[in-house]
CSV table of C-alpha atoms and ligand atoms in Angstrom, one decimal:
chain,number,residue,atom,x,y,z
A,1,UNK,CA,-83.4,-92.5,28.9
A,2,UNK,CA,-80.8,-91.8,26.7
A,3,UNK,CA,-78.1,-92.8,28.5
A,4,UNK,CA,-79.1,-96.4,28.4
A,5,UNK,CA,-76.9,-97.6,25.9
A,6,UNK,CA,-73.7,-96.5,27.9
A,7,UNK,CA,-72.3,-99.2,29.9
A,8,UNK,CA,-72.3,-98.9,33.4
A,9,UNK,CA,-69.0,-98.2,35.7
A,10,UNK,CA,-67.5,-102.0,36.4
A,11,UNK,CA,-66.1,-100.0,39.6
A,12,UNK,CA,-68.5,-96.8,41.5
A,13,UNK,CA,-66.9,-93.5,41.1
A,14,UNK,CA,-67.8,-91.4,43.9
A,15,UNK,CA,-67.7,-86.9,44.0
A,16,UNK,CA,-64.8,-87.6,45.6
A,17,UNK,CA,-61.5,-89.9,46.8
A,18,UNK,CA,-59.4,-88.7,49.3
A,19,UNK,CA,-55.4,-88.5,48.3
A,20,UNK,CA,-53.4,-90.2,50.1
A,21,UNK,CA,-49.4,-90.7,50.7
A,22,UNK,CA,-47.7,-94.2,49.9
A,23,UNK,CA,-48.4,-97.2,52.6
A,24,UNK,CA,-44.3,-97.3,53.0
A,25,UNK,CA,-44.3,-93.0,53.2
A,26,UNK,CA,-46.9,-92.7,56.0
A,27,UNK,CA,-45.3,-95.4,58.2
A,28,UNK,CA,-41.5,-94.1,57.8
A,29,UNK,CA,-43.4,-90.4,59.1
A,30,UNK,CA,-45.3,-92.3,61.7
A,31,UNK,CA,-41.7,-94.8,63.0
A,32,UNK,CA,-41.1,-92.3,65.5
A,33,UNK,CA,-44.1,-92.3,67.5
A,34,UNK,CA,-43.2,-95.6,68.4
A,35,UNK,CA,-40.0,-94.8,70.0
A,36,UNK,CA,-41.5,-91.4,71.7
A,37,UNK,CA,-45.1,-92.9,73.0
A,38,UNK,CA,-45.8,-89.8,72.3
A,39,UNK,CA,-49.6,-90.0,70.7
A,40,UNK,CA,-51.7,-86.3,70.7
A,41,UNK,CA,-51.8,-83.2,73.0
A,42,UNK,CA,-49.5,-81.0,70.6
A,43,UNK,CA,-46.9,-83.6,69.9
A,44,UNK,CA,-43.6,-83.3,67.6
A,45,UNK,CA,-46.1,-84.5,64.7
A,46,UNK,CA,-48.1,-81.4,65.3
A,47,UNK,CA,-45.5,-78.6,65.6
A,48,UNK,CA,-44.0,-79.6,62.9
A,49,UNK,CA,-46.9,-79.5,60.7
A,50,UNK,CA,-48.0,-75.9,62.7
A,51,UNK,CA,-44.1,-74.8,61.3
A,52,UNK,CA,-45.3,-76.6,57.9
A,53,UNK,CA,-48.8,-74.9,57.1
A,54,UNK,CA,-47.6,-71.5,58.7
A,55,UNK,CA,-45.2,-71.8,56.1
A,56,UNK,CA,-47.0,-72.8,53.1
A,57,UNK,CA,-50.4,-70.6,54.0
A,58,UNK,CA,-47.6,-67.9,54.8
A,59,UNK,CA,-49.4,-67.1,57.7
A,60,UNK,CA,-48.1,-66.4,61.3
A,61,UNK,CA,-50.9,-68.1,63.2
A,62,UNK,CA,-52.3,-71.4,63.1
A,63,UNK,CA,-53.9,-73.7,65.6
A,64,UNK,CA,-54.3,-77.0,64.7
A,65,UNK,CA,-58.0,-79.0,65.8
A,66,UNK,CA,-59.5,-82.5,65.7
A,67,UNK,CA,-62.0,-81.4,62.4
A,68,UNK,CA,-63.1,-77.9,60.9
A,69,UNK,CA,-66.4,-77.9,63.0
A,70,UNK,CA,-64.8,-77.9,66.1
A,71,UNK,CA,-62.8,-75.2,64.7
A,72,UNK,CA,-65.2,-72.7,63.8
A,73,UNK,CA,-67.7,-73.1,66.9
A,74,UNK,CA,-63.7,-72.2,68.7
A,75,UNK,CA,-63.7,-69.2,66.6
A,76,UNK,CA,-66.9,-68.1,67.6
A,77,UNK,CA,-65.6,-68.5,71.5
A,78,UNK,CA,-62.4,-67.4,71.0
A,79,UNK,CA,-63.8,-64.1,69.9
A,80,UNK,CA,-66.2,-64.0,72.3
A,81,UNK,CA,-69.6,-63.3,68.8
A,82,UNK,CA,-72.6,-62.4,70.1
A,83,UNK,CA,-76.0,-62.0,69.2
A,84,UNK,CA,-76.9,-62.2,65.1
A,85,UNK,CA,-74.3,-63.1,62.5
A,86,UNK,CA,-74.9,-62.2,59.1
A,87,UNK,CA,-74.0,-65.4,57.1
A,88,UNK,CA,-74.5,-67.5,53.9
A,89,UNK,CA,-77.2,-70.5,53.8
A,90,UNK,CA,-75.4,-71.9,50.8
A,91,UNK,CA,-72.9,-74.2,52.4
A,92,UNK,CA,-72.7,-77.3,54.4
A,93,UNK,CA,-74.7,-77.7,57.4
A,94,UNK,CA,-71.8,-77.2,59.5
A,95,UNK,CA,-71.1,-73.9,59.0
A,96,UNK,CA,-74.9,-72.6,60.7
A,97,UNK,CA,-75.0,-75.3,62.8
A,98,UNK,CA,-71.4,-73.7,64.6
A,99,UNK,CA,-73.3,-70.5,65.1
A,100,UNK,CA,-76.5,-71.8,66.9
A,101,UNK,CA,-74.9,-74.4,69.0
A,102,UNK,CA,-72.6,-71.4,70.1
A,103,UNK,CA,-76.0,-69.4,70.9
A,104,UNK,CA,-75.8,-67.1,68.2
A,105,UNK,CA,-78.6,-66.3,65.9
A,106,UNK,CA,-77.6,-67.1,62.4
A,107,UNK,CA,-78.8,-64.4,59.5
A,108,UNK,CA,-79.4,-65.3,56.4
A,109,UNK,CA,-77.9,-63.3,53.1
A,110,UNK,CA,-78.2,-64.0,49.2
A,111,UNK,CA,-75.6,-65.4,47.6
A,112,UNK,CA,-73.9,-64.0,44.4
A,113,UNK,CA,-75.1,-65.9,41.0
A,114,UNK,CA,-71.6,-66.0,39.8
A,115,UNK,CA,-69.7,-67.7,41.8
A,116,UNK,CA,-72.5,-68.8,44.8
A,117,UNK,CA,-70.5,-66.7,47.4
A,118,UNK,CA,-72.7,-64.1,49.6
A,119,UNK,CA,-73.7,-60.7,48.2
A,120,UNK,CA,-71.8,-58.1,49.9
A,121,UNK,CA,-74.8,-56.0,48.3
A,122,UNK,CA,-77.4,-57.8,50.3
A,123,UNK,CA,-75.5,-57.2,53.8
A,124,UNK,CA,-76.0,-53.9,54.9
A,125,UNK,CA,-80.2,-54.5,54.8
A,126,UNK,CA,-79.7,-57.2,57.3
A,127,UNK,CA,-77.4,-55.4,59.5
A,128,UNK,CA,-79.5,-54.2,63.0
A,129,UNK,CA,-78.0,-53.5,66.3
A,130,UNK,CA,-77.2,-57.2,67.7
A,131,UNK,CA,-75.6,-57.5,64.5
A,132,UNK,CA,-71.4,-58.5,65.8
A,133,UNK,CA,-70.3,-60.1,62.9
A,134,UNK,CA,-69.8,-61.5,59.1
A,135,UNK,CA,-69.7,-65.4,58.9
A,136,UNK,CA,-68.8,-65.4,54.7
A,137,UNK,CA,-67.7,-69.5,52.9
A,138,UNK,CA,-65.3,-69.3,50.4
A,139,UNK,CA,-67.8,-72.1,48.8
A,140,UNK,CA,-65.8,-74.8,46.6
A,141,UNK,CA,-63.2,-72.6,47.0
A,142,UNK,CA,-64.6,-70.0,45.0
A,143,UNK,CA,-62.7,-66.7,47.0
A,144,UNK,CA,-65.8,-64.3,48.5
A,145,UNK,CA,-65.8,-60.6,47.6
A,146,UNK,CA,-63.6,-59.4,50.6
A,147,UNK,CA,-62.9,-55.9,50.0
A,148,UNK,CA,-66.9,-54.8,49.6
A,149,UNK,CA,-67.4,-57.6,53.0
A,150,UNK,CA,-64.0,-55.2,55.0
A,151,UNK,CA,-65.7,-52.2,53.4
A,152,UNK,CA,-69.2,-53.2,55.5
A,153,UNK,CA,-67.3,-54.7,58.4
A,154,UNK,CA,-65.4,-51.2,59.2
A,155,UNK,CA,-68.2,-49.1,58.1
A,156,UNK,CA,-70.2,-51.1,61.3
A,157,UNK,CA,-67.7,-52.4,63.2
A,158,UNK,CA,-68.4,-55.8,63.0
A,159,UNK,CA,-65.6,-59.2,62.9
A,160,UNK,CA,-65.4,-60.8,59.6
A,161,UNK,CA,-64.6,-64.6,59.6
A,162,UNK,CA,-64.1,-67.3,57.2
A,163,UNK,CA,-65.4,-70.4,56.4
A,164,UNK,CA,-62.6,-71.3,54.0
A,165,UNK,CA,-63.3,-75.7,54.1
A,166,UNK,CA,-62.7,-75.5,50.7
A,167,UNK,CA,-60.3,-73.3,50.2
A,168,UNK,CA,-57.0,-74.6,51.3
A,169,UNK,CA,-54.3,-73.6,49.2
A,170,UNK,CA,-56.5,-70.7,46.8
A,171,UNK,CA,-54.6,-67.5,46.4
A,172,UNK,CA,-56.0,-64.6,45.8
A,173,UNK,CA,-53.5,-62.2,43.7
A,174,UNK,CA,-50.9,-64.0,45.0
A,175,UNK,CA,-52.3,-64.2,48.6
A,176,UNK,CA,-53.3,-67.0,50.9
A,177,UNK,CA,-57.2,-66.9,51.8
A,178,UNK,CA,-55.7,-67.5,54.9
A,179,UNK,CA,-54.8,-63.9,55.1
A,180,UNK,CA,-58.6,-62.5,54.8
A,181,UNK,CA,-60.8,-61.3,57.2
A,182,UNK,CA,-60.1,-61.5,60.9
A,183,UNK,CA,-60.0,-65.4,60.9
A,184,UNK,CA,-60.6,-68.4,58.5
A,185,UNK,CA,-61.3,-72.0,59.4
A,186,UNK,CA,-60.0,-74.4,57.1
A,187,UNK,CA,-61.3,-78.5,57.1
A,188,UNK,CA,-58.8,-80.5,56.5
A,189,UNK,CA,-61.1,-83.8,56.1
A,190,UNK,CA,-60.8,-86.7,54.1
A,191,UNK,CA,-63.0,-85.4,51.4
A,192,UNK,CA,-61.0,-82.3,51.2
A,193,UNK,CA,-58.1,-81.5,48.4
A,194,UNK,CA,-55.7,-81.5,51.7
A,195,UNK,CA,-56.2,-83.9,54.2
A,196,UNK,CA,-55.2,-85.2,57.8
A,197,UNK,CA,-58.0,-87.7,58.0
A,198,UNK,CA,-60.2,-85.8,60.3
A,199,UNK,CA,-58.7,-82.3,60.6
A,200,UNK,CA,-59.0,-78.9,60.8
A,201,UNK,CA,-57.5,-75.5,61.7
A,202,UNK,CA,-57.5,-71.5,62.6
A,203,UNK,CA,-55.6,-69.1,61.1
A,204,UNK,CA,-55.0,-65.4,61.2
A,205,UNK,CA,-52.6,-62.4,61.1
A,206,UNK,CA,-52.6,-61.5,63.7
A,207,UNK,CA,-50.6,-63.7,66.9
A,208,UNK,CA,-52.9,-62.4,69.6
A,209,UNK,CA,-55.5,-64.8,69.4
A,210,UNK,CA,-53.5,-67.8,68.9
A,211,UNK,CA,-52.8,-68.3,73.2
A,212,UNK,CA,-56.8,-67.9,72.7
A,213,UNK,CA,-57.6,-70.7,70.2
A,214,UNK,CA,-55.0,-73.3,71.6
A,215,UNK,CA,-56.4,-73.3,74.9
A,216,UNK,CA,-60.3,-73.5,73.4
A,217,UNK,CA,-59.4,-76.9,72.2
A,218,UNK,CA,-57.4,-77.9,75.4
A,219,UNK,CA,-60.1,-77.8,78.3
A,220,UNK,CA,-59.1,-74.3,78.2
A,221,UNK,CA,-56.1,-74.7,79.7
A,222,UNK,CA,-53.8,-71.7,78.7
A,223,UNK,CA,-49.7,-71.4,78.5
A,224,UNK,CA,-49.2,-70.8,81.6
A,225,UNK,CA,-51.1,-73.7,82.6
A,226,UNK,CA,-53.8,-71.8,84.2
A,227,UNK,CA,-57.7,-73.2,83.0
A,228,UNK,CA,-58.0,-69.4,81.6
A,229,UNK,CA,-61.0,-70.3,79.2
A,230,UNK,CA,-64.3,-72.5,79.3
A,231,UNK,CA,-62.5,-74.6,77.1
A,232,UNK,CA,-63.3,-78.5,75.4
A,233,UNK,CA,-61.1,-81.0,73.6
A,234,UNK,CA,-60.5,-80.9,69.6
A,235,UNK,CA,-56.8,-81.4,69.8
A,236,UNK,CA,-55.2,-83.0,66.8
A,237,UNK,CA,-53.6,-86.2,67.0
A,238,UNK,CA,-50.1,-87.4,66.1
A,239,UNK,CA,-51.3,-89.5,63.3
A,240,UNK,CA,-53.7,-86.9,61.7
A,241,UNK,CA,-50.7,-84.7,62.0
A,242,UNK,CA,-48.6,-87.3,60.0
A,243,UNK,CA,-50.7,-87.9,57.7
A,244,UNK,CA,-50.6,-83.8,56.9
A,245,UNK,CA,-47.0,-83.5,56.8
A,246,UNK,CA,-47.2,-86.8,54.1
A,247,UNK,CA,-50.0,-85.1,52.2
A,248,UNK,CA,-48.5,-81.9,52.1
A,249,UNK,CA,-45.6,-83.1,50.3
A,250,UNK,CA,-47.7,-84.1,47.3
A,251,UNK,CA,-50.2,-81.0,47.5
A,252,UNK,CA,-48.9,-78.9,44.9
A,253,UNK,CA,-49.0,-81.9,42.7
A,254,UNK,CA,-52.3,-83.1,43.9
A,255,UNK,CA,-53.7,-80.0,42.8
A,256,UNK,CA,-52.1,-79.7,39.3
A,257,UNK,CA,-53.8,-83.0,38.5
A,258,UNK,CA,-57.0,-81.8,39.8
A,259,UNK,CA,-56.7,-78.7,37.4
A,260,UNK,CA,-56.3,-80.7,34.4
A,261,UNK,CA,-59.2,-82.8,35.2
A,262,UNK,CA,-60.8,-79.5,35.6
A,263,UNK,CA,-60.1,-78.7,32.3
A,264,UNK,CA,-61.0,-82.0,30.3
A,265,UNK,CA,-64.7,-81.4,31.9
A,266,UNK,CA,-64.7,-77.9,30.5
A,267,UNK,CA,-63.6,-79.2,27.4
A,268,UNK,CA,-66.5,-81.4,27.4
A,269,UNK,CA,-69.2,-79.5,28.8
A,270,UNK,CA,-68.1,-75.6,28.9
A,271,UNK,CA,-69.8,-74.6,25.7
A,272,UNK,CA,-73.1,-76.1,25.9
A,273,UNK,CA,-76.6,-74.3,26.7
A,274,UNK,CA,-77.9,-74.8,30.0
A,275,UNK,CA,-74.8,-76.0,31.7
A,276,UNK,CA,-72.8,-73.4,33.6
A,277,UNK,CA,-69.6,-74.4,35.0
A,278,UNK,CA,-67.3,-71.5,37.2
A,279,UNK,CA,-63.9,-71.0,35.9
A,280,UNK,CA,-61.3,-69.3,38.0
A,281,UNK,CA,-61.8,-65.6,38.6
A,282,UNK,CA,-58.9,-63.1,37.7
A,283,UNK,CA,-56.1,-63.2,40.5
A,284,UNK,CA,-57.1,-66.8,41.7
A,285,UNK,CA,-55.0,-69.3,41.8
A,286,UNK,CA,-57.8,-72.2,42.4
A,287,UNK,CA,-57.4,-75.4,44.3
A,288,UNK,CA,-60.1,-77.2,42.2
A,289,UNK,CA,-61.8,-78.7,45.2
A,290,UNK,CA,-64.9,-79.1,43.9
A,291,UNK,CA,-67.0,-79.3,40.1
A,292,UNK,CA,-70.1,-77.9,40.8
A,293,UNK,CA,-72.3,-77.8,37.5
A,294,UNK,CA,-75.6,-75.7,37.4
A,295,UNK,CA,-78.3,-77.0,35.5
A,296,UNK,CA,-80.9,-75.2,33.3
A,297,UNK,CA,-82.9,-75.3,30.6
A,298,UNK,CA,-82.7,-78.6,28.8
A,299,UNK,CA,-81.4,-80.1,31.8
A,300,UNK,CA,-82.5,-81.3,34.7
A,301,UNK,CA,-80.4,-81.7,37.9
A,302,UNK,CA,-81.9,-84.4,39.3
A,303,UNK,CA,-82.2,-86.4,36.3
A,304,UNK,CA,-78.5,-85.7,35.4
A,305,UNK,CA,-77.9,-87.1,39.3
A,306,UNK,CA,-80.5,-90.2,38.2
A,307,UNK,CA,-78.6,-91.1,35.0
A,308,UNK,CA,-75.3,-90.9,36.1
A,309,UNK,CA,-76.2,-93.0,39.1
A,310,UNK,CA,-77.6,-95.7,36.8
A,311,UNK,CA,-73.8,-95.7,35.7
A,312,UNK,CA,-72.8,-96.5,38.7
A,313,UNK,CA,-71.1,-92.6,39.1
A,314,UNK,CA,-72.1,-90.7,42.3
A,315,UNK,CA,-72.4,-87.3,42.2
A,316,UNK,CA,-73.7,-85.1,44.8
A,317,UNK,CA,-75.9,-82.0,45.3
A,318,UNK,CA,-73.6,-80.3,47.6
A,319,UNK,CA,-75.8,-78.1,49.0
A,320,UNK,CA,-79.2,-78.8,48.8
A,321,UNK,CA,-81.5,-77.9,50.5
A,322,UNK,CA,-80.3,-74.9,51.7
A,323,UNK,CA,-79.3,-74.7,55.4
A,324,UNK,CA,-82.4,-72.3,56.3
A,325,UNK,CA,-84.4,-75.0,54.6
A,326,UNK,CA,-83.4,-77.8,56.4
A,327,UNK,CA,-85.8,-79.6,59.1
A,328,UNK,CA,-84.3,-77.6,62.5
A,329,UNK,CA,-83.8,-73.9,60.9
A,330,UNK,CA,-87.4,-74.1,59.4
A,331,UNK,CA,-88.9,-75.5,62.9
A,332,UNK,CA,-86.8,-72.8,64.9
A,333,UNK,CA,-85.6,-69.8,62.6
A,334,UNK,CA,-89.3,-69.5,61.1
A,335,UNK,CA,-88.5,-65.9,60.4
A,336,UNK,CA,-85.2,-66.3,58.1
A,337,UNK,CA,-85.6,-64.6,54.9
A,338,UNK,CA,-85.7,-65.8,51.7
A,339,UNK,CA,-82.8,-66.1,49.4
A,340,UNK,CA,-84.0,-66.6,45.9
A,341,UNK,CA,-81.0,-66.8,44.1
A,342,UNK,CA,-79.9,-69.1,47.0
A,343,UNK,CA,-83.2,-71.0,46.8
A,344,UNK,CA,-82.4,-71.3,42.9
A,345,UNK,CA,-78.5,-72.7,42.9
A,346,UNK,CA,-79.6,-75.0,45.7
A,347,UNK,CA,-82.4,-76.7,43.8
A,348,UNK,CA,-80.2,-76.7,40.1
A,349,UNK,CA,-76.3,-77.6,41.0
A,350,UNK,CA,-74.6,-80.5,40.8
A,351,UNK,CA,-70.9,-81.5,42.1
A,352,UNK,CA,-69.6,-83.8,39.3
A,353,UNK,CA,-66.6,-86.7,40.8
A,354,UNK,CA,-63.6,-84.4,41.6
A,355,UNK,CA,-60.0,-85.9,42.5
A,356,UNK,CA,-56.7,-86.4,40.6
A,357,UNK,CA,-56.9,-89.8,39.5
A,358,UNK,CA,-59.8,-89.4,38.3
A,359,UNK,CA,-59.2,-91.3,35.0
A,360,UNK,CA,-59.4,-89.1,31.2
A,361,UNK,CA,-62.0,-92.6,30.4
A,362,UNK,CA,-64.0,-92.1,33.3
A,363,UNK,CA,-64.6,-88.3,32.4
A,364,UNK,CA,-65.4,-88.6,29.4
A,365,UNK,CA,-68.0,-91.2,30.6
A,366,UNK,CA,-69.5,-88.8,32.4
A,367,UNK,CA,-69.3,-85.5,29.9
A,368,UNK,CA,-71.5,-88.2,27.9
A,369,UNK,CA,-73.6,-89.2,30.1
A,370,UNK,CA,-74.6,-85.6,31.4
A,371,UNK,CA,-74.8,-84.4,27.7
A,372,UNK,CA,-76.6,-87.5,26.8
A,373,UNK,CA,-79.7,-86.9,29.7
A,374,UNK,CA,-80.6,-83.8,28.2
A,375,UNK,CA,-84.5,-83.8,27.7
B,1,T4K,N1,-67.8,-75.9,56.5
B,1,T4K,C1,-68.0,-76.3,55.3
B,1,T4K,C2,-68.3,-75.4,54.2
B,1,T4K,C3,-67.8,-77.7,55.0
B,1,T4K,O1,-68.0,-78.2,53.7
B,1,T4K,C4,-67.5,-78.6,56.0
B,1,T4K,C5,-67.4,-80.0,55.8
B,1,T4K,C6,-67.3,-78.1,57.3
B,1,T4K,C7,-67.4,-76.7,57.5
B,1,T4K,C8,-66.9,-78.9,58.5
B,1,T4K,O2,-65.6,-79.4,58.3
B,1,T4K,P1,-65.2,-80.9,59.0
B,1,T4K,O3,-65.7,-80.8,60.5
B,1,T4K,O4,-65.9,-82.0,58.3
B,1,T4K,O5,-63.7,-80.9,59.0
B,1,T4K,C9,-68.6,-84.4,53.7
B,1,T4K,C10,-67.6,-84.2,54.7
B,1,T4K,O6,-67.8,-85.1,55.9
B,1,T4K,C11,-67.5,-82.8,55.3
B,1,T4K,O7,-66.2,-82.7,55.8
B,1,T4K,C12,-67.7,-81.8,54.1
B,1,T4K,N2,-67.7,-80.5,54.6
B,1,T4K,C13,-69.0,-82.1,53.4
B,1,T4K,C14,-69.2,-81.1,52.3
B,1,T4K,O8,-68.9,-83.4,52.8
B,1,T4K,P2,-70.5,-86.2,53.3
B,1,T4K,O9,-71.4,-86.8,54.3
B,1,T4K,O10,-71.1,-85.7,52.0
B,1,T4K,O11,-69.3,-87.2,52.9
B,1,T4K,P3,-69.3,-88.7,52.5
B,1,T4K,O12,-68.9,-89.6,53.6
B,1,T4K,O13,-70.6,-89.0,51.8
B,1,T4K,O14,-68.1,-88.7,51.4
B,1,T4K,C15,-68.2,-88.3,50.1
B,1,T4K,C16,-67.4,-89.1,49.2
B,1,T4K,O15,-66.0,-89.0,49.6
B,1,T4K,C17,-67.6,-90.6,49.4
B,1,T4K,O16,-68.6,-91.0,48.5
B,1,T4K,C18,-66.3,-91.2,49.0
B,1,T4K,C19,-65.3,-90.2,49.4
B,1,T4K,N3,-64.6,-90.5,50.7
B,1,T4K,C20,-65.2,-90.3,51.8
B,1,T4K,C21,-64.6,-90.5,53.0
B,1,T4K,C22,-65.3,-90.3,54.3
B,1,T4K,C23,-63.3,-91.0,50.6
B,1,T4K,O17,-62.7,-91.2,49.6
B,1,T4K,N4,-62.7,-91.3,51.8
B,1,T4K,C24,-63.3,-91.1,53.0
B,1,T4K,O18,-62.7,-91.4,54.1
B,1,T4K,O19,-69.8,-85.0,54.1
């Protein structure tokens, strides 16, 4: 192996390390709490960070939750989905698993080779009468084709939501993501660019649904404090909800660092065959959540994942297998088509460490190392 005479990492770099606020800046935010006793079920903490996020998605509605999963199977409640939704496999488990434990029959699409998000081409083949809706991921933040997705939606009446865990903060032409579709959940997990530890929310344009989604993760219990939905519990705490209004503070700078990291790799690796790396597409404003890497020719994912692990550097193959190809979906959704192109980024990508203090050494550790394992 050629990377042999590079010296391992003294300390494990990991794909990712969540951001956090000072020690002294998250206790001042969380003082008050002790003079209120006032710990979760919609507390000041969490208005104000409702206000905060409203704000900076400039969005009217958002509901906060416990994590994104809980979220999205909400959405699909909320909105009462039925029968088949037409939806990615190239994404985290979470995102099929909301639809089936919600009852609904997830339908696999193709993804697009440029930027891994689904094929608004592939749609309209899949579409059949039980067909209620479009369950699209803004994967690593990578904004989906919504236009040619509205365009189908209308054309068949169907709901179009968003997966957007990686896409807090992306703009499209200005625009939050938040804005797309008819809702979008967004993670807000420790592994994400903004965090509340565990975390999550719902947003949308319109106000209608927000009564809707609040009591969905509050036993269903509505404003008028009628039990109004068959509702569970993914409320967010006070301290998540501190921990977002610390984290926010430092987002826009958070990300800027990220983007420059962004940049030394595609220094490093952006001209070489058989690595392709996705840049921003025209309009976006990225939030750099992610540095996926696809692997061909001389290279080999999994031996690029082996060498770098000798170094003591963990990337990850975020998201292999596919979701149709893990254990349960082949066991139970035997029919589920096949995705080549799907099947193909699954089996040759590679997230590369991602987060703002991500040292200029330690990149260039790794740039080496992934050039160096080559065959
Ligand atoms: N939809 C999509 C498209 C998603 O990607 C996700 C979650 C969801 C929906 C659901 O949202 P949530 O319910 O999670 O809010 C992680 C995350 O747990 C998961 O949130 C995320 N996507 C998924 C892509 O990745 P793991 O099992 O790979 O994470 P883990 O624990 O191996 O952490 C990765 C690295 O991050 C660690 O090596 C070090 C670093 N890390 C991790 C944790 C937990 C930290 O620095 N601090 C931490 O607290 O799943």
């Amino acid at each position: 192996m050629k990377t042999d005479n590079i010296t391992p990492l003294k300390n494990p770099v990991f794909v990712t390390r969540s951001s956090m606020p000072s020690f002294k800046e998250y206790c001042d935010e969380i003082k008050g709490i002790w003079e209120s006793h006032h710990l979760t079920n919609m507390g000041p903490k969490h208005n104000r960070l409702v206000q905060k996020l409203s704000e900076y998605l400039n969005i009217p509605s958002v509901s906060l939750y416990a994590n994104g999963h809980l979220a999205l199977e909400n959405m699909l409640e909320a909105y009462k989905v039925s029968g088949e939704v037409i939806t990615t496999p190239f994404t985290f488990v979470s995102t099929t698993n909301a639809l089936v434990r919600k009852g609904l029959k997830p339908v696999f699409c193709d993804i697009k080779k440029d930027d891994y998000t689904i094929d608004p081409s592939k749609i309209e083949a899949l579409i059949t009468e039980k067909t209620s809706a479009i369950l699209a991921v803004h994967v690593y933040g990578h904004v989906c084709d919504d236009q040619a997705i509205s365009d189908i939606a209308q054309k068949y009446d169907l709901k179009v939501f968003y997966d957007a865990a990686h896409a807090f903060g992306v703009l499209k032409k200005g625009v939050s993501v938040a804005a797309l579709g008819d809702c979008s959940m967004f993670s807000f997990h420790a592994t994400k660019v903004f965090n509340t530890i565990e975390g999550g929310a719902l947003c949308c344009r319109e106000s209608s649904m927000l009564g809707a989604f609040d009591a969905f993760k509050n036993f269903g219990l509505d404003a008028d404090k009628e039990y109004s939905e068959m509702g569970g519990n993914a409320k967010m705490s006070e301290f998540h909800a501190a921990m977002g209004l610390c984290n926010l503070r430092h987002l826009d700078e958070e990300i800027e660092k990220r983007k420059k990291v962004f940049e030394r790799y595609a220094d490093g690796l952006g001209n070489t065959e058989g690595i392709k790396l996705c840049f921003p597409g025209e309009g976006i404003t990225h939030n750099y959540a992610y540095m996926p890497v696809l692997f061909t020719g001389a290279f080999n994912r999994d031996k690029v994942f082996d060498s770098l692990q000798k170094l003591n550097i963990f990337a990850r193959k975020y998201f292999y297998p596919l979701t149709s190809d893990t254990e349960w979906y082949k066991i139970n959704v035997p029919e589920r088509k096949h995705t080549p192109i799907a099947a193909f980024v699954a089996d040759n990508i590679l997230c590369l460490p991602m987060y703002s203090e991500l040292s200029s050494d330690e990149i260039d550790i790794i740039i080496n190392a992934v050039l160096r394992s080559a065959e």
